[in-house]
Amino acid sequence: MTTQLLYQAFFSTGQNTSMRLSMSRLLRLCANVLIAYGEMYYCLPYPDVGEPAPGHPESMVRNQPFTEMEKALDRQLEGL
């Protein structure tokens, strides 16, 4: 019975076109669900880029003490 319905849904013409559309939508939904499931459990690791290049605005100068603004920001962030 199920095989006959599938055959009618995909290979017959006429009044069963709505059934063909609903079956193709169901199959597309199943494919999308499997794709989303696979993406959720297969993650590529991010490459370890290390520190910013010398001269980059976010690179820290190790020999220079903090400015007054940096010290104030450090005091504000201590409790977090």
PDB file as gemmi writes it, atoms N, CA and C in Angstrom:
CRYST1    1.000    1.000    1.000  90.00  90.00  90.00 P 1                      
ATOM      1  N   MET A   1       0.824  -1.198   0.000  1.00  0.00           N  
ATOM      2  CA  MET A   1       0.000   0.000   0.000  1.00  0.00           C  
ATOM      3  C   MET A   1       0.864   1.256   0.000  1.00  0.00           C  
ATOM      4  N   THR A   2       1.900   1.290   0.829  1.00  0.00           N  
ATOM      5  CA  THR A   2       2.764   2.455   0.899  1.00  0.00           C  
ATOM      6  C   THR A   2       3.519   2.643  -0.410  1.00  0.00           C  
ATOM      7  N   THR A   3       3.995   1.575  -1.004  1.00  0.00           N  
ATOM      8  CA  THR A   3       4.719   1.670  -2.268  1.00  0.00           C  
ATOM      9  C   THR A   3       3.812   2.218  -3.363  1.00  0.00           C  
ATOM     10  N   GLN A   4       2.579   1.784  -3.342  1.00  0.00           N  
ATOM     11  CA  GLN A   4       1.624   2.263  -4.340  1.00  0.00           C  
ATOM     12  C   GLN A   4       1.369   3.768  -4.175  1.00  0.00           C  
ATOM     13  N   LEU A   5       1.258   4.239  -2.929  1.00  0.00           N  
ATOM     14  CA  LEU A   5       1.054   5.666  -2.700  1.00  0.00           C  
ATOM     15  C   LEU A   5       2.266   6.483  -3.142  1.00  0.00           C  
ATOM     16  N   LEU A   6       3.470   5.969  -2.860  1.00  0.00           N  
ATOM     17  CA  LEU A   6       4.665   6.677  -3.305  1.00  0.00           C  
ATOM     18  C   LEU A   6       4.740   6.728  -4.822  1.00  0.00           C  
ATOM     19  N   TYR A   7       4.399   5.628  -5.470  1.00  0.00           N  
ATOM     20  CA  TYR A   7       4.412   5.596  -6.926  1.00  0.00           C  
ATOM     21  C   TYR A   7       3.412   6.606  -7.487  1.00  0.00           C  
ATOM     22  N   GLN A   8       2.241   6.656  -6.894  1.00  0.00           N  
ATOM     23  CA  GLN A   8       1.231   7.606  -7.356  1.00  0.00           C  
ATOM     24  C   GLN A   8       1.669   9.046  -7.107  1.00  0.00           C  
ATOM     25  N   ALA A   9       2.340   9.263  -6.010  1.00  0.00           N  
ATOM     26  CA  ALA A   9       2.730  10.624  -5.672  1.00  0.00           C  
ATOM     27  C   ALA A   9       3.779  11.169  -6.627  1.00  0.00           C  
ATOM     28  N   PHE A  10       4.702  10.313  -7.081  1.00  0.00           N  
ATOM     29  CA  PHE A  10       5.801  10.826  -7.892  1.00  0.00           C  
ATOM     30  C   PHE A  10       5.630  10.614  -9.391  1.00  0.00           C  
ATOM     31  N   PHE A  11       4.911   9.594  -9.811  1.00  0.00           N  
ATOM     32  CA  PHE A  11       4.897   9.272 -11.229  1.00  0.00           C  
ATOM     33  C   PHE A  11       3.561   9.491 -11.923  1.00  0.00           C  
ATOM     34  N   SER A  12       2.528   9.775 -11.189  1.00  0.00           N  
ATOM     35  CA  SER A  12       1.248  10.002 -11.850  1.00  0.00           C  
ATOM     36  C   SER A  12       1.034  11.500 -12.052  1.00  0.00           C  
ATOM     37  N   THR A  13       0.164  11.819 -12.971  1.00  0.00           N  
ATOM     38  CA  THR A  13      -0.153  13.222 -13.242  1.00  0.00           C  
ATOM     39  C   THR A  13      -1.627  13.457 -12.935  1.00  0.00           C  
ATOM     40  N   GLY A  14      -2.010  14.701 -12.931  1.00  0.00           N  
ATOM     41  CA  GLY A  14      -3.416  15.013 -12.716  1.00  0.00           C  
ATOM     42  C   GLY A  14      -3.678  15.467 -11.305  1.00  0.00           C  
ATOM     43  N   GLN A  15      -4.629  14.815 -10.657  1.00  0.00           N  
ATOM     44  CA  GLN A  15      -5.088  15.280  -9.359  1.00  0.00           C  
ATOM     45  C   GLN A  15      -4.098  15.017  -8.228  1.00  0.00           C  
ATOM     46  N   ASN A  16      -3.082  14.215  -8.449  1.00  0.00           N  
ATOM     47  CA  ASN A  16      -2.135  13.900  -7.383  1.00  0.00           C  
ATOM     48  C   ASN A  16      -0.933  14.852  -7.356  1.00  0.00           C  
ATOM     49  N   THR A  17      -0.997  15.917  -8.100  1.00  0.00           N  
ATOM     50  CA  THR A  17       0.129  16.845  -8.085  1.00  0.00           C  
ATOM     51  C   THR A  17       0.295  17.493  -6.706  1.00  0.00           C  
ATOM     52  N   SER A  18      -0.799  17.708  -6.002  1.00  0.00           N  
ATOM     53  CA  SER A  18      -0.685  18.268  -4.651  1.00  0.00           C  
ATOM     54  C   SER A  18      -0.011  17.272  -3.721  1.00  0.00           C  
ATOM     55  N   MET A  19      -0.262  15.996  -3.913  1.00  0.00           N  
ATOM     56  CA  MET A  19       0.396  14.976  -3.103  1.00  0.00           C  
ATOM     57  C   MET A  19       1.890  14.924  -3.439  1.00  0.00           C  
ATOM     58  N   ARG A  20       2.229  15.103  -4.709  1.00  0.00           N  
ATOM     59  CA  ARG A  20       3.624  15.118  -5.116  1.00  0.00           C  
ATOM     60  C   ARG A  20       4.343  16.314  -4.474  1.00  0.00           C  
ATOM     61  N   LEU A  21       3.666  17.465  -4.475  1.00  0.00           N  
ATOM     62  CA  LEU A  21       4.262  18.648  -3.853  1.00  0.00           C  
ATOM     63  C   LEU A  21       4.446  18.461  -2.350  1.00  0.00           C  
ATOM     64  N   SER A  22       3.457  17.876  -1.697  1.00  0.00           N  
ATOM     65  CA  SER A  22       3.569  17.683  -0.257  1.00  0.00           C  
ATOM     66  C   SER A  22       4.670  16.670   0.074  1.00  0.00           C  
ATOM     67  N   MET A  23       4.825  15.644  -0.760  1.00  0.00           N  
ATOM     68  CA  MET A  23       5.894  14.664  -0.536  1.00  0.00           C  
ATOM     69  C   MET A  23       7.261  15.297  -0.756  1.00  0.00           C  
ATOM     70  N   SER A  24       7.380  16.130  -1.783  1.00  0.00           N  
ATOM     71  CA  SER A  24       8.674  16.764  -2.030  1.00  0.00           C  
ATOM     72  C   SER A  24       8.989  17.760  -0.916  1.00  0.00           C  
ATOM     73  N   ARG A  25       7.991  18.435  -0.390  1.00  0.00           N  
ATOM     74  CA  ARG A  25       8.219  19.331   0.744  1.00  0.00           C  
ATOM     75  C   ARG A  25       8.647  18.558   1.986  1.00  0.00           C  
ATOM     76  N   LEU A  26       8.035  17.408   2.200  1.00  0.00           N  
ATOM     77  CA  LEU A  26       8.402  16.571   3.339  1.00  0.00           C  
ATOM     78  C   LEU A  26       9.841  16.079   3.199  1.00  0.00           C  
ATOM     79  N   LEU A  27      10.209  15.637   2.005  1.00  0.00           N  
ATOM     80  CA  LEU A  27      11.572  15.176   1.797  1.00  0.00           C  
ATOM     81  C   LEU A  27      12.574  16.320   1.948  1.00  0.00           C  
ATOM     82  N   ARG A  28      12.224  17.516   1.469  1.00  0.00           N  
ATOM     83  CA  ARG A  28      13.106  18.675   1.619  1.00  0.00           C  
ATOM     84  C   ARG A  28      13.255  19.034   3.095  1.00  0.00           C  
ATOM     85  N   LEU A  29      12.169  18.955   3.864  1.00  0.00           N  
ATOM     86  CA  LEU A  29      12.229  19.222   5.295  1.00  0.00           C  
ATOM     87  C   LEU A  29      13.148  18.221   5.986  1.00  0.00           C  
ATOM     88  N   CYS A  30      13.019  16.941   5.643  1.00  0.00           N  
ATOM     89  CA  CYS A  30      13.880  15.916   6.243  1.00  0.00           C  
ATOM     90  C   CYS A  30      15.344  16.178   5.906  1.00  0.00           C  
ATOM     91  N   ALA A  31      15.618  16.574   4.672  1.00  0.00           N  
ATOM     92  CA  ALA A  31      16.993  16.876   4.279  1.00  0.00           C  
ATOM     93  C   ALA A  31      17.524  18.064   5.071  1.00  0.00           C  
ATOM     94  N   ASN A  32      16.733  19.096   5.227  1.00  0.00           N  
ATOM     95  CA  ASN A  32      17.168  20.274   5.982  1.00  0.00           C  
ATOM     96  C   ASN A  32      17.413  19.944   7.450  1.00  0.00           C  
ATOM     97  N   VAL A  33      16.584  19.085   8.016  1.00  0.00           N  
ATOM     98  CA  VAL A  33      16.765  18.679   9.412  1.00  0.00           C  
ATOM     99  C   VAL A  33      18.073  17.909   9.564  1.00  0.00           C  
ATOM    100  N   LEU A  34      18.366  17.008   8.631  1.00  0.00           N  
ATOM    101  CA  LEU A  34      19.611  16.255   8.709  1.00  0.00           C  
ATOM    102  C   LEU A  34      20.827  17.157   8.521  1.00  0.00           C  
ATOM    103  N   ILE A  35      20.715  18.139   7.647  1.00  0.00           N  
ATOM    104  CA  ILE A  35      21.811  19.084   7.449  1.00  0.00           C  
ATOM    105  C   ILE A  35      22.058  19.887   8.724  1.00  0.00           C  
ATOM    106  N   ALA A  36      20.988  20.380   9.339  1.00  0.00           N  
ATOM    107  CA  ALA A  36      21.133  21.153  10.573  1.00  0.00           C  
ATOM    108  C   ALA A  36      21.709  20.295  11.693  1.00  0.00           C  
ATOM    109  N   TYR A  37      21.289  19.049  11.781  1.00  0.00           N  
ATOM    110  CA  TYR A  37      21.814  18.139  12.804  1.00  0.00           C  
ATOM    111  C   TYR A  37      23.304  17.917  12.599  1.00  0.00           C  
ATOM    112  N   GLY A  38      23.710  17.729  11.349  1.00  0.00           N  
ATOM    113  CA  GLY A  38      25.120  17.531  11.056  1.00  0.00           C  
ATOM    114  C   GLY A  38      25.944  18.763  11.348  1.00  0.00           C  
ATOM    115  N   GLU A  39      25.413  19.936  11.048  1.00  0.00           N  
ATOM    116  CA  GLU A  39      26.151  21.170  11.318  1.00  0.00           C  
ATOM    117  C   GLU A  39      26.303  21.410  12.810  1.00  0.00           C  
ATOM    118  N   MET A  40      25.346  20.954  13.586  1.00  0.00           N  
ATOM    119  CA  MET A  40      25.389  21.179  15.016  1.00  0.00           C  
ATOM    120  C   MET A  40      26.477  20.329  15.678  1.00  0.00           C  
ATOM    121  N   TYR A  41      26.740  19.138  15.151  1.00  0.00           N  
ATOM    122  CA  TYR A  41      27.688  18.239  15.782  1.00  0.00           C  
ATOM    123  C   TYR A  41      29.029  18.170  15.061  1.00  0.00           C  
ATOM    124  N   TYR A  42      29.187  18.901  13.979  1.00  0.00           N  
ATOM    125  CA  TYR A  42      30.452  18.903  13.268  1.00  0.00           C  
ATOM    126  C   TYR A  42      30.926  20.337  13.145  1.00  0.00           C  
ATOM    127  N   CYS A  43      31.826  20.733  14.020  1.00  0.00           N  
ATOM    128  CA  CYS A  43      32.333  22.106  14.029  1.00  0.00           C  
ATOM    129  C   CYS A  43      33.825  22.088  13.738  1.00  0.00           C  
ATOM    130  N   LEU A  44      34.237  22.953  12.837  1.00  0.00           N  
ATOM    131  CA  LEU A  44      35.659  23.086  12.560  1.00  0.00           C  
ATOM    132  C   LEU A  44      36.296  23.942  13.639  1.00  0.00           C  
ATOM    133  N   PRO A  45      37.444  23.543  14.153  1.00  0.00           N  
ATOM    134  CA  PRO A  45      38.095  24.367  15.182  1.00  0.00           C  
ATOM    135  C   PRO A  45      38.663  25.641  14.568  1.00  0.00           C  
ATOM    136  N   TYR A  46      38.630  26.700  15.332  1.00  0.00           N  
ATOM    137  CA  TYR A  46      39.210  27.955  14.872  1.00  0.00           C  
ATOM    138  C   TYR A  46      40.728  27.846  14.915  1.00  0.00           C  
ATOM    139  N   PRO A  47      41.411  28.398  13.947  1.00  0.00           N  
ATOM    140  CA  PRO A  47      42.875  28.340  13.987  1.00  0.00           C  
ATOM    141  C   PRO A  47      43.420  29.233  15.096  1.00  0.00           C  
ATOM    142  N   ASP A  48      44.511  28.814  15.687  1.00  0.00           N  
ATOM    143  CA  ASP A  48      45.139  29.598  16.740  1.00  0.00           C  
ATOM    144  C   ASP A  48      45.989  30.676  16.078  1.00  0.00           C  
ATOM    145  N   VAL A  49      45.516  31.902  16.142  1.00  0.00           N  
ATOM    146  CA  VAL A  49      46.215  32.984  15.466  1.00  0.00           C  
ATOM    147  C   VAL A  49      47.223  33.673  16.366  1.00  0.00           C  
ATOM    148  N   GLY A  50      47.200  33.428  17.648  1.00  0.00           N  
ATOM    149  CA  GLY A  50      48.159  34.031  18.550  1.00  0.00           C  
ATOM    150  C   GLY A  50      47.854  35.491  18.819  1.00  0.00           C  
ATOM    151  N   GLU A  51      48.892  36.253  19.010  1.00  0.00           N  
ATOM    152  CA  GLU A  51      48.738  37.674  19.326  1.00  0.00           C  
ATOM    153  C   GLU A  51      48.673  38.501  18.045  1.00  0.00           C  
ATOM    154  N   PRO A  52      48.148  39.721  18.145  1.00  0.00           N  
ATOM    155  CA  PRO A  52      48.129  40.598  16.975  1.00  0.00           C  
ATOM    156  C   PRO A  52      49.559  40.945  16.524  1.00  0.00           C  
ATOM    157  N   ALA A  53      49.678  41.286  15.267  1.00  0.00           N  
ATOM    158  CA  ALA A  53      50.982  41.624  14.699  1.00  0.00           C  
ATOM    159  C   ALA A  53      51.539  42.884  15.353  1.00  0.00           C  
ATOM    160  N   PRO A  54      52.858  43.054  15.345  1.00  0.00           N  
ATOM    161  CA  PRO A  54      53.445  44.279  15.907  1.00  0.00           C  
ATOM    162  C   PRO A  54      52.928  45.512  15.160  1.00  0.00           C  
ATOM    163  N   GLY A  55      52.598  46.544  15.904  1.00  0.00           N  
ATOM    164  CA  GLY A  55      52.070  47.759  15.308  1.00  0.00           C  
ATOM    165  C   GLY A  55      50.557  47.754  15.171  1.00  0.00           C  
ATOM    166  N   HIS A  56      49.924  46.641  15.458  1.00  0.00           N  
ATOM    167  CA  HIS A  56      48.467  46.551  15.402  1.00  0.00           C  
ATOM    168  C   HIS A  56      47.898  47.339  16.581  1.00  0.00           C  
ATOM    169  N   PRO A  57      46.761  48.012  16.408  1.00  0.00           N  
ATOM    170  CA  PRO A  57      46.215  48.826  17.507  1.00  0.00           C  
ATOM    171  C   PRO A  57      45.884  48.033  18.771  1.00  0.00           C  
ATOM    172  N   GLU A  58      45.641  46.745  18.646  1.00  0.00           N  
ATOM    173  CA  GLU A  58      45.285  45.947  19.816  1.00  0.00           C  
ATOM    174  C   GLU A  58      46.480  45.254  20.452  1.00  0.00           C  
ATOM    175  N   SER A  59      47.676  45.414  19.892  1.00  0.00           N  
ATOM    176  CA  SER A  59      48.839  44.773  20.497  1.00  0.00           C  
ATOM    177  C   SER A  59      49.285  45.567  21.721  1.00  0.00           C  
ATOM    178  N   MET A  60      49.745  44.842  22.728  1.00  0.00           N  
ATOM    179  CA  MET A  60      50.149  45.477  23.979  1.00  0.00           C  
ATOM    180  C   MET A  60      51.658  45.673  23.987  1.00  0.00           C  
ATOM    181  N   VAL A  61      52.080  46.796  24.509  1.00  0.00           N  
ATOM    182  CA  VAL A  61      53.496  47.045  24.715  1.00  0.00           C  
ATOM    183  C   VAL A  61      53.829  46.537  26.112  1.00  0.00           C  
ATOM    184  N   ARG A  62      54.735  45.597  26.192  1.00  0.00           N  
ATOM    185  CA  ARG A  62      54.980  44.926  27.470  1.00  0.00           C  
ATOM    186  C   ARG A  62      55.813  45.770  28.443  1.00  0.00           C  
ATOM    187  N   ASN A  63      56.655  46.646  27.960  1.00  0.00           N  
ATOM    188  CA  ASN A  63      57.542  47.408  28.845  1.00  0.00           C  
ATOM    189  C   ASN A  63      56.922  48.708  29.318  1.00  0.00           C  
ATOM    190  N   GLN A  64      55.783  49.072  28.822  1.00  0.00           N  
ATOM    191  CA  GLN A  64      55.181  50.372  29.125  1.00  0.00           C  
ATOM    192  C   GLN A  64      54.112  50.206  30.212  1.00  0.00           C  
ATOM    193  N   PRO A  65      54.130  51.056  31.250  1.00  0.00           N  
ATOM    194  CA  PRO A  65      53.095  50.947  32.288  1.00  0.00           C  
ATOM    195  C   PRO A  65      51.743  51.433  31.768  1.00  0.00           C  
ATOM    196  N   PHE A  66      50.689  51.045  32.479  1.00  0.00           N  
ATOM    197  CA  PHE A  66      49.336  51.444  32.086  1.00  0.00           C  
ATOM    198  C   PHE A  66      49.168  52.953  32.195  1.00  0.00           C  
ATOM    199  N   THR A  67      48.353  53.520  31.321  1.00  0.00           N  
ATOM    200  CA  THR A  67      48.013  54.942  31.418  1.00  0.00           C  
ATOM    201  C   THR A  67      46.958  55.117  32.498  1.00  0.00           C  
ATOM    202  N   GLU A  68      46.652  56.367  32.824  1.00  0.00           N  
ATOM    203  CA  GLU A  68      45.627  56.631  33.848  1.00  0.00           C  
ATOM    204  C   GLU A  68      44.266  56.083  33.419  1.00  0.00           C  
ATOM    205  N   MET A  69      43.939  56.215  32.142  1.00  0.00           N  
ATOM    206  CA  MET A  69      42.659  55.705  31.630  1.00  0.00           C  
ATOM    207  C   MET A  69      42.607  54.188  31.752  1.00  0.00           C  
ATOM    208  N   GLU A  70      43.705  53.508  31.433  1.00  0.00           N  
ATOM    209  CA  GLU A  70      43.736  52.049  31.539  1.00  0.00           C  
ATOM    210  C   GLU A  70      43.641  51.599  32.995  1.00  0.00           C  
ATOM    211  N   LYS A  71      44.274  52.344  33.882  1.00  0.00           N  
ATOM    212  CA  LYS A  71      44.169  52.012  35.306  1.00  0.00           C  
ATOM    213  C   LYS A  71      42.742  52.181  35.813  1.00  0.00           C  
ATOM    214  N   ALA A  72      42.061  53.254  35.365  1.00  0.00           N  
ATOM    215  CA  ALA A  72      40.668  53.471  35.769  1.00  0.00           C  
ATOM    216  C   ALA A  72      39.772  52.360  35.230  1.00  0.00           C  
ATOM    217  N   LEU A  73      39.985  51.965  34.004  1.00  0.00           N  
ATOM    218  CA  LEU A  73      39.202  50.866  33.432  1.00  0.00           C  
ATOM    219  C   LEU A  73      39.471  49.558  34.172  1.00  0.00           C  
ATOM    220  N   ASP A  74      40.714  49.333  34.546  1.00  0.00           N  
ATOM    221  CA  ASP A  74      41.053  48.121  35.300  1.00  0.00           C  
ATOM    222  C   ASP A  74      40.359  48.087  36.651  1.00  0.00           C  
ATOM    223  N   ARG A  75      40.291  49.249  37.327  1.00  0.00           N  
ATOM    224  CA  ARG A  75      39.590  49.320  38.613  1.00  0.00           C  
ATOM    225  C   ARG A  75      38.093  49.044  38.444  1.00  0.00           C  
ATOM    226  N   GLN A  76      37.492  49.543  37.352  1.00  0.00           N  
ATOM    227  CA  GLN A  76      36.061  49.327  37.106  1.00  0.00           C  
ATOM    228  C   GLN A  76      35.770  47.852  36.824  1.00  0.00           C  
ATOM    229  N   LEU A  77      36.683  47.185  36.161  1.00  0.00           N  
ATOM    230  CA  LEU A  77      36.454  45.786  35.773  1.00  0.00           C  
ATOM    231  C   LEU A  77      36.854  44.773  36.830  1.00  0.00           C  
ATOM    232  N   GLU A  78      37.454  45.210  37.927  1.00  0.00           N  
ATOM    233  CA  GLU A  78      37.917  44.293  38.969  1.00  0.00           C  
ATOM    234  C   GLU A  78      36.780  43.464  39.561  1.00  0.00           C  
ATOM    235  N   GLY A  79      35.633  44.042  39.773  1.00  0.00           N  
ATOM    236  CA  GLY A  79      34.532  43.335  40.433  1.00  0.00           C  
ATOM    237  C   GLY A  79      33.763  42.374  39.520  1.00  0.00           C  
ATOM    238  N   LEU A  80      34.015  42.415  38.244  1.00  0.00           N  
ATOM    239  CA  LEU A  80      33.249  41.554  37.319  1.00  0.00           C  
ATOM    240  C   LEU A  80      33.758  40.158  37.263  1.00  0.00           C  
TER     241      LEU A  80                                                      
END                                                                             
